[in-house]
mmCIF file with all atom_site columns, C-alpha atoms and ligand atoms in Angstrom:
data_model
loop_
_atom_site.group_PDB
_atom_site.id
_atom_site.type_symbol
_atom_site.label_atom_id
_atom_site.label_alt_id
_atom_site.label_comp_id
_atom_site.label_asym_id
_atom_site.label_entity_id
_atom_site.label_seq_id
_atom_site.pdbx_PDB_ins_code
_atom_site.Cartn_x
_atom_site.Cartn_y
_atom_site.Cartn_z
_atom_site.occupancy
_atom_site.B_iso_or_equiv
_atom_site.pdbx_formal_charge
_atom_site.auth_seq_id
_atom_site.auth_comp_id
_atom_site.auth_asym_id
_atom_site.auth_atom_id
_atom_site.pdbx_PDB_model_num
ATOM   1   C CA  . MET A 1 1   ? 84.353  104.937 101.938 1.00 96.00 ? 1   MET A CA  1
ATOM   2   C CA  . GLU A 1 2   ? 84.246  104.785 98.413  1.00 96.00 ? 2   GLU A CA  1
ATOM   3   C CA  . LEU A 1 3   ? 86.913  107.308 97.963  1.00 97.00 ? 3   LEU A CA  1
ATOM   4   C CA  . LEU A 1 4   ? 89.510  105.549 99.453  1.00 98.00 ? 4   LEU A CA  1
ATOM   5   C CA  . LYS A 1 5   ? 88.174  102.087 97.728  1.00 98.00 ? 5   LYS A CA  1
ATOM   6   C CA  . GLN A 1 6   ? 88.733  103.857 94.442  1.00 98.00 ? 6   GLN A CA  1
ATOM   7   C CA  . ARG A 1 7   ? 92.290  105.120 95.422  1.00 98.00 ? 7   ARG A CA  1
ATOM   8   C CA  . ILE A 1 8   ? 93.404  101.866 96.290  1.00 98.00 ? 8   ILE A CA  1
ATOM   9   C CA  . LEU A 1 9   ? 92.214  100.403 93.417  1.00 97.00 ? 9   LEU A CA  1
ATOM   10  C CA  . GLN A 1 10  ? 94.097  103.120 91.590  1.00 97.00 ? 10  GLN A CA  1
ATOM   11  C CA  . ASP A 1 11  ? 97.549  102.935 93.020  1.00 98.00 ? 11  ASP A CA  1
ATOM   12  C CA  . GLY A 1 12  ? 97.711  99.826  95.029  1.00 97.00 ? 12  GLY A CA  1
ATOM   13  C CA  . GLU A 1 13  ? 100.017 97.092  94.196  1.00 97.00 ? 13  GLU A CA  1
ATOM   14  C CA  . ILE A 1 14  ? 99.652  93.694  94.929  1.00 97.00 ? 14  ILE A CA  1
ATOM   15  C CA  . ARG A 1 15  ? 102.858 91.708  95.941  1.00 95.00 ? 15  ARG A CA  1
ATOM   16  C CA  . GLY A 1 16  ? 103.515 88.196  97.130  1.00 92.00 ? 16  GLY A CA  1
ATOM   17  C CA  . GLY A 1 17  ? 102.476 86.951  100.087 1.00 91.00 ? 17  GLY A CA  1
ATOM   18  C CA  . ASN A 1 18  ? 99.245  89.244  99.954  1.00 94.00 ? 18  ASN A CA  1
ATOM   19  C CA  . VAL A 1 19  ? 100.816 92.217  100.149 1.00 96.00 ? 19  VAL A CA  1
ATOM   20  C CA  . LEU A 1 20  ? 98.810  95.195  99.457  1.00 97.00 ? 20  LEU A CA  1
ATOM   21  C CA  . LYS A 1 21  ? 101.346 97.999  98.766  1.00 98.00 ? 21  LYS A CA  1
ATOM   22  C CA  . VAL A 1 22  ? 100.130 101.753 99.179  1.00 98.00 ? 22  VAL A CA  1
ATOM   23  C CA  . ASP A 1 23  ? 103.082 103.533 99.588  1.00 98.00 ? 23  ASP A CA  1
ATOM   24  C CA  . SER A 1 24  ? 102.072 106.388 96.800  1.00 98.00 ? 24  SER A CA  1
ATOM   25  C CA  . PHE A 1 25  ? 99.255  107.618 99.356  1.00 98.00 ? 25  PHE A CA  1
ATOM   26  C CA  . LEU A 1 26  ? 99.442  105.636 102.780 1.00 98.00 ? 26  LEU A CA  1
ATOM   27  C CA  . ASN A 1 27  ? 102.611 104.278 103.744 1.00 97.00 ? 27  ASN A CA  1
ATOM   28  C CA  . HIS A 1 28  ? 105.780 106.201 102.226 1.00 97.00 ? 28  HIS A CA  1
ATOM   29  C CA  . GLN A 1 29  ? 104.041 109.662 100.610 1.00 98.00 ? 29  GLN A CA  1
ATOM   30  C CA  . LEU A 1 30  ? 101.066 110.697 102.018 1.00 98.00 ? 30  LEU A CA  1
ATOM   31  C CA  . ASP A 1 31  ? 98.029  111.958 100.431 1.00 98.00 ? 31  ASP A CA  1
ATOM   32  C CA  . ILE A 1 32  ? 97.210  114.588 103.080 1.00 98.00 ? 32  ILE A CA  1
ATOM   33  C CA  . PRO A 1 33  ? 93.941  115.567 102.039 1.00 98.00 ? 33  PRO A CA  1
ATOM   34  C CA  . LEU A 1 34  ? 92.718  111.862 101.467 1.00 98.00 ? 34  LEU A CA  1
ATOM   35  C CA  . PHE A 1 35  ? 94.080  111.181 105.308 1.00 98.00 ? 35  PHE A CA  1
ATOM   36  C CA  . GLU A 1 36  ? 91.876  114.644 105.948 1.00 98.00 ? 36  GLU A CA  1
ATOM   37  C CA  . GLU A 1 37  ? 88.793  112.297 104.628 1.00 98.00 ? 37  GLU A CA  1
ATOM   38  C CA  . ILE A 1 38  ? 90.127  109.058 106.448 1.00 98.00 ? 38  ILE A CA  1
ATOM   39  C CA  . GLY A 1 39  ? 90.347  111.024 109.837 1.00 98.00 ? 39  GLY A CA  1
ATOM   40  C CA  . GLN A 1 40  ? 86.796  112.743 109.397 1.00 98.00 ? 40  GLN A CA  1
ATOM   41  C CA  . GLU A 1 41  ? 85.178  109.047 108.615 1.00 98.00 ? 41  GLU A CA  1
ATOM   42  C CA  . PHE A 1 42  ? 86.525  107.906 112.049 1.00 98.00 ? 42  PHE A CA  1
ATOM   43  C CA  . GLN A 1 43  ? 85.333  110.596 113.787 1.00 98.00 ? 43  GLN A CA  1
ATOM   44  C CA  . ARG A 1 44  ? 82.284  110.238 112.610 1.00 98.00 ? 44  ARG A CA  1
ATOM   45  C CA  . LEU A 1 45  ? 82.105  106.102 112.796 1.00 98.00 ? 45  LEU A CA  1
ATOM   46  C CA  . PHE A 1 46  ? 83.622  106.821 116.668 1.00 98.00 ? 46  PHE A CA  1
ATOM   47  C CA  . ALA A 1 47  ? 80.971  110.043 117.335 1.00 97.00 ? 47  ALA A CA  1
ATOM   48  C CA  . ASP A 1 48  ? 79.180  108.438 120.528 1.00 97.00 ? 48  ASP A CA  1
ATOM   49  C CA  . LYS A 1 49  ? 82.366  107.786 122.039 1.00 97.00 ? 49  LYS A CA  1
ATOM   50  C CA  . LYS A 1 50  ? 84.316  109.522 125.187 1.00 97.00 ? 50  LYS A CA  1
ATOM   51  C CA  . ILE A 1 51  ? 87.686  109.724 123.466 1.00 98.00 ? 51  ILE A CA  1
ATOM   52  C CA  . ASN A 1 52  ? 90.517  111.156 125.272 1.00 98.00 ? 52  ASN A CA  1
ATOM   53  C CA  . LYS A 1 53  ? 93.344  109.877 123.640 1.00 98.00 ? 53  LYS A CA  1
ATOM   54  C CA  . ILE A 1 54  ? 94.183  108.073 120.812 1.00 98.00 ? 54  ILE A CA  1
ATOM   55  C CA  . LEU A 1 55  ? 96.875  104.943 120.902 1.00 98.00 ? 55  LEU A CA  1
ATOM   56  C CA  . THR A 1 56  ? 98.945  104.248 117.728 1.00 98.00 ? 56  THR A CA  1
ATOM   57  C CA  . ILE A 1 57  ? 102.058 102.232 116.985 1.00 96.00 ? 57  ILE A CA  1
ATOM   58  C CA  . GLU A 1 58  ? 105.447 103.278 115.001 1.00 94.00 ? 58  GLU A CA  1
ATOM   59  C CA  . SER A 1 59  ? 106.120 103.909 112.689 1.00 91.00 ? 59  SER A CA  1
ATOM   60  C CA  . SER A 1 60  ? 103.128 103.755 109.712 1.00 92.00 ? 60  SER A CA  1
ATOM   61  C CA  . GLY A 1 61  ? 100.407 104.303 112.403 1.00 95.00 ? 61  GLY A CA  1
ATOM   62  C CA  . ILE A 1 62  ? 101.586 107.634 113.521 1.00 98.00 ? 62  ILE A CA  1
ATOM   63  C CA  . ALA A 1 63  ? 100.748 109.452 110.588 1.00 98.00 ? 63  ALA A CA  1
ATOM   64  C CA  . VAL A 1 64  ? 97.154  108.251 109.743 1.00 98.00 ? 64  VAL A CA  1
ATOM   65  C CA  . ALA A 1 65  ? 96.716  109.086 114.041 1.00 98.00 ? 65  ALA A CA  1
ATOM   66  C CA  . CYS A 1 66  ? 97.716  112.668 114.001 1.00 98.00 ? 66  CYS A CA  1
ATOM   67  C CA  . ILE A 1 67  ? 95.315  113.633 111.624 1.00 98.00 ? 67  ILE A CA  1
ATOM   68  C CA  . ALA A 1 68  ? 92.090  111.968 112.952 1.00 98.00 ? 68  ALA A CA  1
ATOM   69  C CA  . ALA A 1 69  ? 93.251  113.411 116.014 1.00 98.00 ? 69  ALA A CA  1
ATOM   70  C CA  . ARG A 1 70  ? 92.440  117.254 114.792 1.00 98.00 ? 70  ARG A CA  1
ATOM   71  C CA  . TYR A 1 71  ? 88.917  115.734 114.286 1.00 98.00 ? 71  TYR A CA  1
ATOM   72  C CA  . PHE A 1 72  ? 89.112  114.440 117.789 1.00 98.00 ? 72  PHE A CA  1
ATOM   73  C CA  . ASN A 1 73  ? 90.391  117.296 119.726 1.00 98.00 ? 73  ASN A CA  1
ATOM   74  C CA  . VAL A 1 74  ? 92.903  114.480 121.411 1.00 98.00 ? 74  VAL A CA  1
ATOM   75  C CA  . PRO A 1 75  ? 96.286  113.829 121.592 1.00 98.00 ? 75  PRO A CA  1
ATOM   76  C CA  . VAL A 1 76  ? 97.989  110.522 119.647 1.00 98.00 ? 76  VAL A CA  1
ATOM   77  C CA  . VAL A 1 77  ? 100.152 108.567 121.902 1.00 98.00 ? 77  VAL A CA  1
ATOM   78  C CA  . PHE A 1 78  ? 102.587 105.941 119.959 1.00 97.00 ? 78  PHE A CA  1
ATOM   79  C CA  . ALA A 1 79  ? 103.799 102.663 121.163 1.00 96.00 ? 79  ALA A CA  1
ATOM   80  C CA  . LYS A 1 80  ? 107.689 102.585 120.414 1.00 94.00 ? 80  LYS A CA  1
ATOM   81  C CA  . LYS A 1 81  ? 109.336 99.602  118.944 1.00 89.00 ? 81  LYS A CA  1
ATOM   82  C CA  . THR A 1 82  ? 112.556 98.648  121.254 1.00 82.00 ? 82  THR A CA  1
ATOM   83  C CA  . GLN A 1 83  ? 114.772 96.327  121.385 1.00 64.00 ? 83  GLN A CA  1
ATOM   84  C CA  . SER A 1 84  ? 116.897 97.063  124.436 1.00 63.00 ? 84  SER A CA  1
ATOM   85  C CA  . ILE A 1 85  ? 116.453 94.650  127.203 1.00 58.00 ? 85  ILE A CA  1
ATOM   86  C CA  . ASN A 1 86  ? 117.345 97.382  129.566 1.00 61.00 ? 86  ASN A CA  1
ATOM   87  C CA  . ILE A 1 87  ? 113.430 98.790  129.605 1.00 62.00 ? 87  ILE A CA  1
ATOM   88  C CA  . ASP A 1 88  ? 112.952 102.123 132.169 1.00 64.00 ? 88  ASP A CA  1
ATOM   89  C CA  . GLY A 1 89  ? 110.964 100.802 135.283 1.00 68.00 ? 89  GLY A CA  1
ATOM   90  C CA  . ALA A 1 90  ? 108.340 104.064 134.370 1.00 92.00 ? 90  ALA A CA  1
ATOM   91  C CA  . VAL A 1 91  ? 106.998 101.772 131.096 1.00 93.00 ? 91  VAL A CA  1
ATOM   92  C CA  . HIS A 1 92  ? 103.431 99.575  130.075 1.00 94.00 ? 92  HIS A CA  1
ATOM   93  C CA  . VAL A 1 93  ? 105.743 96.957  128.013 1.00 93.00 ? 93  VAL A CA  1
ATOM   94  C CA  . THR A 1 94  ? 104.258 93.983  125.731 1.00 94.00 ? 94  THR A CA  1
ATOM   95  C CA  . ARG A 1 95  ? 105.409 91.938  122.326 1.00 91.00 ? 95  ARG A CA  1
ATOM   96  C CA  . VAL A 1 96  ? 104.521 92.479  118.956 1.00 90.00 ? 96  VAL A CA  1
ATOM   97  C CA  . GLN A 1 97  ? 105.851 90.405  115.959 1.00 82.00 ? 97  GLN A CA  1
ATOM   98  C CA  . SER A 1 98  ? 106.530 91.955  113.132 1.00 75.00 ? 98  SER A CA  1
ATOM   99  C CA  . VAL A 1 99  ? 104.820 90.911  110.141 1.00 70.00 ? 99  VAL A CA  1
ATOM   100 C CA  . THR A 1 100 ? 107.723 91.667  107.112 1.00 69.00 ? 100 THR A CA  1
ATOM   101 C CA  . THR A 1 101 ? 110.545 90.487  109.462 1.00 75.00 ? 101 THR A CA  1
ATOM   102 C CA  . ARG A 1 102 ? 108.939 87.900  111.847 1.00 77.00 ? 102 ARG A CA  1
ATOM   103 C CA  . ARG A 1 103 ? 111.157 89.666  114.380 1.00 82.00 ? 103 ARG A CA  1
ATOM   104 C CA  . VAL A 1 104 ? 109.777 89.766  117.949 1.00 87.00 ? 104 VAL A CA  1
ATOM   105 C CA  . TYR A 1 105 ? 109.847 93.436  119.766 1.00 85.00 ? 105 TYR A CA  1
ATOM   106 C CA  . GLU A 1 106 ? 108.988 95.029  122.547 1.00 91.00 ? 106 GLU A CA  1
ATOM   107 C CA  . VAL A 1 107 ? 106.411 97.539  122.383 1.00 93.00 ? 107 VAL A CA  1
ATOM   108 C CA  . ILE A 1 108 ? 106.658 100.180 125.188 1.00 94.00 ? 108 ILE A CA  1
ATOM   109 C CA  . VAL A 1 109 ? 104.387 103.104 126.244 1.00 95.00 ? 109 VAL A CA  1
ATOM   110 C CA  . SER A 1 110 ? 105.995 105.624 128.819 1.00 94.00 ? 110 SER A CA  1
ATOM   111 C CA  . LYS A 1 111 ? 103.371 105.906 132.500 1.00 95.00 ? 111 LYS A CA  1
ATOM   112 C CA  . LYS A 1 112 ? 102.383 109.149 131.945 1.00 95.00 ? 112 LYS A CA  1
ATOM   113 C CA  . TYR A 1 113 ? 101.224 108.746 128.796 1.00 96.00 ? 113 TYR A CA  1
ATOM   114 C CA  . LEU A 1 114 ? 99.278  105.994 129.144 1.00 97.00 ? 114 LEU A CA  1
ATOM   115 C CA  . GLY A 1 115 ? 96.841  105.254 132.639 1.00 97.00 ? 115 GLY A CA  1
ATOM   116 C CA  . ALA A 1 116 ? 93.927  104.586 133.839 1.00 98.00 ? 116 ALA A CA  1
ATOM   117 C CA  . ASN A 1 117 ? 91.832  107.545 133.130 1.00 98.00 ? 117 ASN A CA  1
ATOM   118 C CA  . ASP A 1 118 ? 92.823  106.838 129.451 1.00 98.00 ? 118 ASP A CA  1
ATOM   119 C CA  . HIS A 1 119 ? 89.674  106.453 126.854 1.00 98.00 ? 119 HIS A CA  1
ATOM   120 C CA  . VAL A 1 120 ? 91.749  105.672 124.282 1.00 98.00 ? 120 VAL A CA  1
ATOM   121 C CA  . LEU A 1 121 ? 91.086  104.904 120.754 1.00 98.00 ? 121 LEU A CA  1
ATOM   122 C CA  . ILE A 1 122 ? 93.829  102.799 118.735 1.00 98.00 ? 122 ILE A CA  1
ATOM   123 C CA  . ILE A 1 123 ? 94.160  103.355 115.498 1.00 98.00 ? 123 ILE A CA  1
ATOM   124 C CA  . ASP A 1 124 ? 96.228  101.545 112.594 1.00 98.00 ? 124 ASP A CA  1
ATOM   125 C CA  . ASP A 1 125 ? 97.014  101.688 108.790 1.00 98.00 ? 125 ASP A CA  1
ATOM   126 C CA  . PHE A 1 126 ? 96.679  98.193  108.053 1.00 97.00 ? 126 PHE A CA  1
ATOM   127 C CA  . LEU A 1 127 ? 94.762  95.182  109.985 1.00 97.00 ? 127 LEU A CA  1
ATOM   128 C CA  . ALA A 1 128 ? 96.170  91.900  109.342 1.00 96.00 ? 128 ALA A CA  1
ATOM   129 C CA  . ASN A 1 129 ? 96.463  89.080  111.704 1.00 95.00 ? 129 ASN A CA  1
ATOM   130 C CA  . GLY A 1 130 ? 96.245  91.534  114.366 1.00 96.00 ? 130 GLY A CA  1
ATOM   131 C CA  . CYS A 1 131 ? 99.179  91.169  116.030 1.00 94.00 ? 131 CYS A CA  1
ATOM   132 C CA  . ALA A 1 132 ? 100.530 95.171  116.146 1.00 94.00 ? 132 ALA A CA  1
ATOM   133 C CA  . ALA A 1 133 ? 96.523  95.516  117.126 1.00 96.00 ? 133 ALA A CA  1
ATOM   134 C CA  . MET A 1 134 ? 96.625  92.682  120.178 1.00 96.00 ? 134 MET A CA  1
ATOM   135 C CA  . GLY A 1 135 ? 99.916  94.739  121.410 1.00 96.00 ? 135 GLY A CA  1
ATOM   136 C CA  . LEU A 1 136 ? 98.239  97.976  121.019 1.00 97.00 ? 136 LEU A CA  1
ATOM   137 C CA  . ILE A 1 137 ? 94.916  96.382  123.138 1.00 98.00 ? 137 ILE A CA  1
ATOM   138 C CA  . ASP A 1 138 ? 97.305  94.518  125.754 1.00 97.00 ? 138 ASP A CA  1
ATOM   139 C CA  . LEU A 1 139 ? 99.330  97.919  126.551 1.00 97.00 ? 139 LEU A CA  1
ATOM   140 C CA  . ALA A 1 140 ? 96.216  99.606  126.649 1.00 98.00 ? 140 ALA A CA  1
ATOM   141 C CA  . ARG A 1 141 ? 94.965  97.010  129.268 1.00 97.00 ? 141 ARG A CA  1
ATOM   142 C CA  . ASN A 1 142 ? 97.788  97.156  131.265 1.00 95.00 ? 142 ASN A CA  1
ATOM   143 C CA  . ALA A 1 143 ? 97.584  100.155 131.879 1.00 97.00 ? 143 ALA A CA  1
ATOM   144 C CA  . GLY A 1 144 ? 94.395  100.312 133.350 1.00 98.00 ? 144 GLY A CA  1
ATOM   145 C CA  . ALA A 1 145 ? 92.755  102.225 129.946 1.00 98.00 ? 145 ALA A CA  1
ATOM   146 C CA  . THR A 1 146 ? 89.107  101.435 128.763 1.00 98.00 ? 146 THR A CA  1
ATOM   147 C CA  . ILE A 1 147 ? 89.663  100.612 124.710 1.00 98.00 ? 147 ILE A CA  1
ATOM   148 C CA  . GLU A 1 148 ? 86.475  102.892 122.689 1.00 98.00 ? 148 GLU A CA  1
ATOM   149 C CA  . GLY A 1 149 ? 87.552  100.981 119.720 1.00 98.00 ? 149 GLY A CA  1
ATOM   150 C CA  . PHE A 1 150 ? 90.234  99.980  116.790 1.00 98.00 ? 150 PHE A CA  1
ATOM   151 C CA  . GLY A 1 151 ? 89.360  102.125 114.065 1.00 98.00 ? 151 GLY A CA  1
ATOM   152 C CA  . VAL A 1 152 ? 91.829  101.237 111.024 1.00 98.00 ? 152 VAL A CA  1
ATOM   153 C CA  . VAL A 1 153 ? 92.185  102.365 107.215 1.00 98.00 ? 153 VAL A CA  1
ATOM   154 C CA  . ILE A 1 154 ? 92.571  98.897  105.874 1.00 98.00 ? 154 ILE A CA  1
ATOM   155 C CA  . GLU A 1 155 ? 91.447  95.548  107.098 1.00 98.00 ? 155 GLU A CA  1
ATOM   156 C CA  . LYS A 1 156 ? 92.385  92.632  105.267 1.00 98.00 ? 156 LYS A CA  1
ATOM   157 C CA  . GLY A 1 157 ? 89.590  90.368  105.950 1.00 98.00 ? 157 GLY A CA  1
ATOM   158 C CA  . PHE A 1 158 ? 90.538  86.972  104.366 1.00 97.00 ? 158 PHE A CA  1
ATOM   159 C CA  . GLN A 1 159 ? 93.572  87.330  107.926 1.00 97.00 ? 159 GLN A CA  1
ATOM   160 C CA  . GLN A 1 160 ? 92.603  86.541  111.236 1.00 96.00 ? 160 GLN A CA  1
ATOM   161 C CA  . GLY A 1 161 ? 93.012  89.648  112.927 1.00 97.00 ? 161 GLY A CA  1
ATOM   162 C CA  . GLY A 1 162 ? 89.880  91.391  112.513 1.00 98.00 ? 162 GLY A CA  1
ATOM   163 C CA  . LYS A 1 163 ? 87.994  88.041  113.771 1.00 98.00 ? 163 LYS A CA  1
ATOM   164 C CA  . LEU A 1 164 ? 89.950  87.643  116.999 1.00 97.00 ? 164 LEU A CA  1
ATOM   165 C CA  . ILE A 1 165 ? 89.798  91.251  118.147 1.00 98.00 ? 165 ILE A CA  1
ATOM   166 C CA  . ARG A 1 166 ? 86.118  91.299  117.310 1.00 98.00 ? 166 ARG A CA  1
ATOM   167 C CA  . ALA A 1 167 ? 86.436  87.933  119.845 1.00 98.00 ? 167 ALA A CA  1
ATOM   168 C CA  . ASP A 1 168 ? 87.764  89.838  122.148 1.00 97.00 ? 168 ASP A CA  1
ATOM   169 C CA  . GLY A 1 169 ? 85.410  92.723  122.542 1.00 98.00 ? 169 GLY A CA  1
ATOM   170 C CA  . VAL A 1 170 ? 86.823  95.566  120.808 1.00 98.00 ? 170 VAL A CA  1
ATOM   171 C CA  . ASP A 1 171 ? 84.602  97.751  118.702 1.00 98.00 ? 171 ASP A CA  1
ATOM   172 C CA  . VAL A 1 172 ? 86.670  97.314  115.368 1.00 98.00 ? 172 VAL A CA  1
ATOM   173 C CA  . ARG A 1 173 ? 85.645  99.947  112.931 1.00 98.00 ? 173 ARG A CA  1
ATOM   174 C CA  . SER A 1 174 ? 87.769  99.226  108.713 1.00 98.00 ? 174 SER A CA  1
ATOM   175 C CA  . LEU A 1 175 ? 87.195  101.741 106.531 1.00 98.00 ? 175 LEU A CA  1
ATOM   176 C CA  . VAL A 1 176 ? 87.594  99.492  103.854 1.00 98.00 ? 176 VAL A CA  1
ATOM   177 C CA  . THR A 1 177 ? 87.897  95.516  103.743 1.00 98.00 ? 177 THR A CA  1
ATOM   178 C CA  . ILE A 1 178 ? 89.695  93.233  100.959 1.00 98.00 ? 178 ILE A CA  1
ATOM   179 C CA  . ASP A 1 179 ? 88.719  90.304  100.685 1.00 97.00 ? 179 ASP A CA  1
ATOM   180 C CA  . SER A 1 180 ? 91.559  89.131  98.279  1.00 97.00 ? 180 SER A CA  1
ATOM   181 C CA  . LEU A 1 181 ? 94.042  90.167  96.435  1.00 97.00 ? 181 LEU A CA  1
ATOM   182 C CA  . ASP A 1 182 ? 95.434  88.336  93.560  1.00 96.00 ? 182 ASP A CA  1
ATOM   183 C CA  . GLU A 1 183 ? 98.353  89.281  92.515  1.00 94.00 ? 183 GLU A CA  1
ATOM   184 C CA  . LYS A 1 184 ? 98.264  87.420  88.658  1.00 94.00 ? 184 LYS A CA  1
ATOM   185 C CA  . THR A 1 185 ? 95.557  89.556  87.698  1.00 95.00 ? 185 THR A CA  1
ATOM   186 C CA  . GLY A 1 186 ? 95.396  92.546  89.952  1.00 94.00 ? 186 GLY A CA  1
ATOM   187 C CA  . SER A 1 187 ? 92.232  91.731  90.889  1.00 96.00 ? 187 SER A CA  1
ATOM   188 C CA  . ILE A 1 188 ? 91.318  93.052  94.368  1.00 97.00 ? 188 ILE A CA  1
ATOM   189 C CA  . VAL A 1 189 ? 87.851  92.684  95.927  1.00 97.00 ? 189 VAL A CA  1
ATOM   190 C CA  . PHE A 1 190 ? 86.395  94.859  98.763  1.00 98.00 ? 190 PHE A CA  1
ATOM   191 C CA  . ARG A 1 191 ? 83.723  93.284  101.349 1.00 96.00 ? 191 ARG A CA  1
ATOM   192 C CA  . ASP A 1 192 ? 80.197  95.432  100.851 1.00 87.00 ? 192 ASP A CA  1
HETATM 193 P P1  . 5GP B 2 .   ? 98.677  92.724  111.781 1.00 77.68 ? 201 5GP B P1  1
HETATM 194 O O1  . 5GP B 2 .   ? 99.673  92.578  113.110 1.00 77.68 ? 201 5GP B O1  1
HETATM 195 O O2  . 5GP B 2 .   ? 97.425  93.048  112.322 1.00 77.68 ? 201 5GP B O2  1
HETATM 196 O O3  . 5GP B 2 .   ? 99.475  91.638  111.177 1.00 77.68 ? 201 5GP B O3  1
HETATM 197 O O4  . 5GP B 2 .   ? 99.508  93.416  110.447 1.00 77.68 ? 201 5GP B O4  1
HETATM 198 C C1  . 5GP B 2 .   ? 99.863  94.692  111.176 1.00 77.68 ? 201 5GP B C1  1
HETATM 199 C C2  . 5GP B 2 .   ? 100.895 95.835  110.375 1.00 77.68 ? 201 5GP B C2  1
HETATM 200 O O5  . 5GP B 2 .   ? 101.573 95.212  109.427 1.00 77.68 ? 201 5GP B O5  1
HETATM 201 C C3  . 5GP B 2 .   ? 100.721 97.100  109.876 1.00 77.68 ? 201 5GP B C3  1
HETATM 202 O O6  . 5GP B 2 .   ? 100.259 98.321  110.980 1.00 77.68 ? 201 5GP B O6  1
HETATM 203 C C4  . 5GP B 2 .   ? 101.432 96.762  108.689 1.00 77.68 ? 201 5GP B C4  1
HETATM 204 O O7  . 5GP B 2 .   ? 101.910 98.424  108.729 1.00 77.68 ? 201 5GP B O7  1
HETATM 205 C C5  . 5GP B 2 .   ? 101.737 95.633  108.224 1.00 77.68 ? 201 5GP B C5  1
HETATM 206 N N1  . 5GP B 2 .   ? 101.064 95.317  107.335 1.00 77.68 ? 201 5GP B N1  1
HETATM 207 C C6  . 5GP B 2 .   ? 100.317 93.927  107.208 1.00 77.68 ? 201 5GP B C6  1
HETATM 208 N N2  . 5GP B 2 .   ? 100.054 93.873  105.709 1.00 77.68 ? 201 5GP B N2  1
HETATM 209 C C7  . 5GP B 2 .   ? 100.365 94.674  105.077 1.00 77.68 ? 201 5GP B C7  1
HETATM 210 C C8  . 5GP B 2 .   ? 100.208 94.932  103.766 1.00 77.68 ? 201 5GP B C8  1
HETATM 211 O O8  . 5GP B 2 .   ? 98.901  93.977  102.544 1.00 77.68 ? 201 5GP B O8  1
HETATM 212 N N3  . 5GP B 2 .   ? 100.241 95.925  103.454 1.00 77.68 ? 201 5GP B N3  1
HETATM 213 C C9  . 5GP B 2 .   ? 100.935 97.262  103.892 1.00 77.68 ? 201 5GP B C9  1
HETATM 214 N N4  . 5GP B 2 .   ? 101.490 98.022  103.098 1.00 77.68 ? 201 5GP B N4  1
HETATM 215 N N5  . 5GP B 2 .   ? 101.312 97.185  105.343 1.00 77.68 ? 201 5GP B N5  1
HETATM 216 C C10 . 5GP B 2 .   ? 100.883 95.879  105.846 1.00 77.68 ? 201 5GP B C10 1
#
């Protein structure tokens, strides 16, 4: 998605540990016209799938999932991160390791909002090592839902998540894939 590449080149900041900061348009301040383009692109990429729900994880996946949902005309369910050990029985639960804090979170979705009749599109802002995505896949599978695909805004192609999830049989589509980030020169290389 050319518009997104240009925006990343213009406003993305490379931080240590191969982190790309996109706070000015995707993760903190949100550029809604850009989100609308992103939502339409996901709709185009998954147009042949029968999707009745979008599944994401709090917090940064929520905004992009909500705008995409307008184009699919379906509800969004977001998995909640919780550290509570007193989890209500009526939830699907899995564990996810946070990339930034290294802590392991329990992640839950109510059984009321995710079940065997659902055909879900999973959406997230970034795909790096795939921990968040695998948690969402696990939740959907536990619920007996059908995973129609996984839409990601920025895939870091030099990390393992994309490979792992595609090998698991999930149809992963990224709007842009980054092959390398160089903190010293500021260079960002995209995959064609
Ligand atoms: P994963 O679980 O695939 O390793 O990482 C996914 C999550 O980590 C994303 O939802 C995102 O919040 C965060 N993340 C991973 N890499 C980056 C990055 O380079 N930049 C930003 N802004 N977030 C990232």
